[in-house]
Amino acid sequence: MLKGIHPAISPELLKTLAEMGHGDELVLSDAHFPAHQLHHKVIRADGVDISTLLLGITPLFEFDQYVEAPLAMMQAVEGDSLDPSVEARYLEAIKKINGTAPKVERVERFAFYERAKKTYAVVITGETAKYGNVIIKKGVTPVE
């Protein structure tokens, strides 16, 4: 156990966050996401919802400040609808740590899957919200 590390952050996830470089992306997927079909590096965070994981990741992770939207979420499929509380929960978790939250880009479902294939890794969570997947883009950690 380490001090200052949220208990939702597993050793494997902590290592992955440390390995990632500027511009690398990480998928925080809902429990229904086809992670193993799309990516070779999959980390399990069963039983942990994405807002809880964001509470643990945000103090350790600089969101990319050189892109307009360092967060990407899936658009609803035609004829379907989004639950706005899902995005609100994620942004609230980030705001709780950072005071503000970055912009969110909405990406068509199959384009999201293609983008997920190119990410550094996929974290499968216990999130059950429909369209609950989010891609986070890592930025440069400021020198203090």
Tab-separated table of C-alpha atoms in Angstrom:
chain	number	residue	atom	x	y	z
A	1	MET	CA	0.000	0.000	0.000
A	2	LEU	CA	1.272	3.475	-0.856
A	3	LYS	CA	0.327	6.716	0.815
A	4	GLY	CA	-1.556	9.198	-1.358
A	5	ILE	CA	-2.592	6.611	-3.960
A	6	HIS	CA	-6.351	6.045	-4.206
A	7	PRO	CA	-7.240	2.399	-3.400
A	8	ALA	CA	-8.993	2.050	-6.780
A	9	ILE	CA	-5.594	2.419	-8.524
A	10	SER	CA	-4.108	-1.056	-8.908
A	11	PRO	CA	-0.347	-1.578	-9.185
A	12	GLU	CA	-0.773	-2.446	-12.873
A	13	LEU	CA	-2.754	0.735	-13.551
A	14	LEU	CA	-0.237	2.867	-11.614
A	15	LYS	CA	2.587	1.398	-13.716
A	16	THR	CA	0.641	2.050	-16.924
A	17	LEU	CA	-0.070	5.689	-15.986
A	18	ALA	CA	3.638	6.188	-15.251
A	19	GLU	CA	4.688	4.621	-18.565
A	20	MET	CA	2.381	6.782	-20.670
A	21	GLY	CA	3.866	9.799	-22.424
A	22	HIS	CA	2.478	13.115	-23.628
A	23	GLY	CA	-0.341	12.525	-26.088
A	24	ASP	CA	-0.879	8.896	-25.097
A	25	GLU	CA	-4.495	7.962	-24.505
A	26	LEU	CA	-6.137	5.573	-22.070
A	27	VAL	CA	-9.639	4.089	-22.368
A	28	LEU	CA	-11.672	3.824	-19.194
A	29	SER	CA	-14.334	1.448	-20.447
A	30	ASP	CA	-17.664	0.371	-19.123
A	31	ALA	CA	-18.215	-3.286	-18.247
A	32	HIS	CA	-19.749	-3.997	-21.686
A	33	PHE	CA	-16.850	-2.679	-23.816
A	34	PRO	CA	-15.192	-5.224	-26.181
A	35	ALA	CA	-11.745	-4.464	-24.759
A	36	HIS	CA	-10.034	-7.791	-25.461
A	37	GLN	CA	-11.284	-7.772	-29.043
A	38	LEU	CA	-9.899	-4.269	-29.651
A	39	HIS	CA	-6.678	-4.112	-27.650
A	40	HIS	CA	-3.792	-6.295	-26.505
A	41	LYS	CA	-3.209	-4.400	-23.218
A	42	VAL	CA	-6.254	-4.680	-20.953
A	43	ILE	CA	-6.316	-3.865	-17.249
A	44	ARG	CA	-9.161	-4.993	-14.987
A	45	ALA	CA	-10.827	-2.656	-12.480
A	46	ASP	CA	-13.910	-4.761	-11.800
A	47	GLY	CA	-16.353	-3.319	-9.313
A	48	VAL	CA	-14.987	0.217	-9.682
A	49	ASP	CA	-17.073	2.802	-11.529
A	50	ILE	CA	-15.387	5.320	-13.796
A	51	SER	CA	-16.063	8.367	-11.632
A	52	THR	CA	-14.293	6.641	-8.712
A	53	LEU	CA	-11.395	5.715	-10.983
A	54	LEU	CA	-11.187	9.335	-12.178
A	55	LEU	CA	-10.957	10.449	-8.534
A	56	GLY	CA	-7.888	8.215	-8.234
A	57	ILE	CA	-6.310	9.013	-11.600
A	58	THR	CA	-6.774	12.801	-11.684
A	59	PRO	CA	-4.228	13.649	-8.940
A	60	LEU	CA	-1.640	11.564	-10.826
A	61	PHE	CA	-2.455	12.560	-14.399
A	62	GLU	CA	-2.128	15.814	-16.320
A	63	PHE	CA	-4.818	16.106	-18.977
A	64	ASP	CA	-3.394	17.253	-22.318
A	65	GLN	CA	-3.508	21.042	-22.401
A	66	TYR	CA	-2.525	21.247	-26.093
A	67	VAL	CA	-5.736	19.791	-27.509
A	68	GLU	CA	-9.208	21.290	-27.402
A	69	ALA	CA	-10.796	18.241	-25.756
A	70	PRO	CA	-8.564	15.803	-23.831
A	71	LEU	CA	-11.598	13.663	-22.997
A	72	ALA	CA	-13.586	11.714	-25.583
A	73	MET	CA	-16.873	9.918	-25.065
A	74	MET	CA	-19.098	7.953	-27.412
A	75	GLN	CA	-22.006	9.585	-29.228
A	76	ALA	CA	-25.363	7.894	-28.959
A	77	VAL	CA	-26.280	5.634	-31.853
A	78	GLU	CA	-29.065	7.056	-34.029
A	79	GLY	CA	-32.405	6.489	-32.332
A	80	ASP	CA	-30.762	6.150	-28.924
A	81	SER	CA	-30.151	8.806	-26.293
A	82	LEU	CA	-27.442	9.743	-23.808
A	83	ASP	CA	-27.932	10.063	-20.078
A	84	PRO	CA	-26.338	13.476	-19.346
A	85	SER	CA	-25.709	12.460	-15.728
A	86	VAL	CA	-22.964	10.048	-16.871
A	87	GLU	CA	-20.756	12.791	-18.319
A	88	ALA	CA	-21.683	15.052	-15.389
A	89	ARG	CA	-20.463	12.417	-12.868
A	90	TYR	CA	-17.132	12.087	-14.664
A	91	LEU	CA	-16.565	15.831	-14.911
A	92	GLU	CA	-17.583	16.315	-11.274
A	93	ALA	CA	-14.972	13.755	-10.173
A	94	ILE	CA	-12.272	15.608	-12.107
A	95	LYS	CA	-13.470	19.006	-10.805
A	96	LYS	CA	-13.350	17.697	-7.253
A	97	ILE	CA	-9.591	17.205	-7.658
A	98	ASN	CA	-8.591	19.899	-10.203
A	99	GLY	CA	-11.194	22.589	-9.573
A	100	THR	CA	-12.107	22.528	-13.277
A	101	ALA	CA	-12.675	19.830	-15.865
A	102	PRO	CA	-11.459	19.646	-19.461
A	103	LYS	CA	-13.735	19.659	-22.494
A	104	VAL	CA	-15.317	16.465	-23.765
A	105	GLU	CA	-15.408	15.512	-27.441
A	106	ARG	CA	-18.188	13.199	-28.638
A	107	VAL	CA	-17.098	10.480	-31.073
A	108	GLU	CA	-19.242	8.213	-33.268
A	109	ARG	CA	-19.379	4.649	-31.909
A	110	PHE	CA	-17.243	2.861	-34.509
A	111	ALA	CA	-14.783	5.760	-34.707
A	112	PHE	CA	-14.464	5.460	-30.917
A	113	TYR	CA	-13.616	1.756	-31.302
A	114	GLU	CA	-10.970	2.559	-33.941
A	115	ARG	CA	-9.472	5.228	-31.683
A	116	ALA	CA	-9.508	2.770	-28.758
A	117	LYS	CA	-7.344	0.361	-30.789
A	118	LYS	CA	-4.599	3.021	-30.915
A	119	THR	CA	-4.636	3.895	-27.211
A	120	TYR	CA	-1.922	2.903	-24.754
A	121	ALA	CA	-4.252	0.546	-22.874
A	122	VAL	CA	-7.868	-0.168	-21.991
A	123	VAL	CA	-9.102	-0.323	-18.408
A	124	ILE	CA	-12.288	-2.380	-18.028
A	125	THR	CA	-14.257	-1.026	-15.093
A	126	GLY	CA	-17.419	-2.030	-13.314
A	127	GLU	CA	-19.224	0.954	-14.868
A	128	THR	CA	-22.676	-0.078	-16.099
A	129	ALA	CA	-23.899	3.236	-17.530
A	130	LYS	CA	-24.817	3.094	-21.203
A	131	TYR	CA	-22.224	5.019	-23.282
A	132	GLY	CA	-20.067	5.150	-20.154
A	133	ASN	CA	-16.706	4.814	-21.942
A	134	VAL	CA	-14.217	7.682	-21.864
A	135	ILE	CA	-10.798	8.171	-23.435
A	136	ILE	CA	-8.390	10.402	-21.521
A	137	LYS	CA	-5.350	12.008	-23.176
A	138	LYS	CA	-2.208	12.555	-21.114
A	139	GLY	CA	-0.460	15.906	-21.113
A	140	VAL	CA	2.851	17.258	-19.889
A	141	THR	CA	3.284	17.388	-16.125
A	142	PRO	CA	4.197	20.958	-15.163
A	143	VAL	CA	7.492	21.538	-13.394
A	144	GLU	CA	6.950	22.987	-9.940
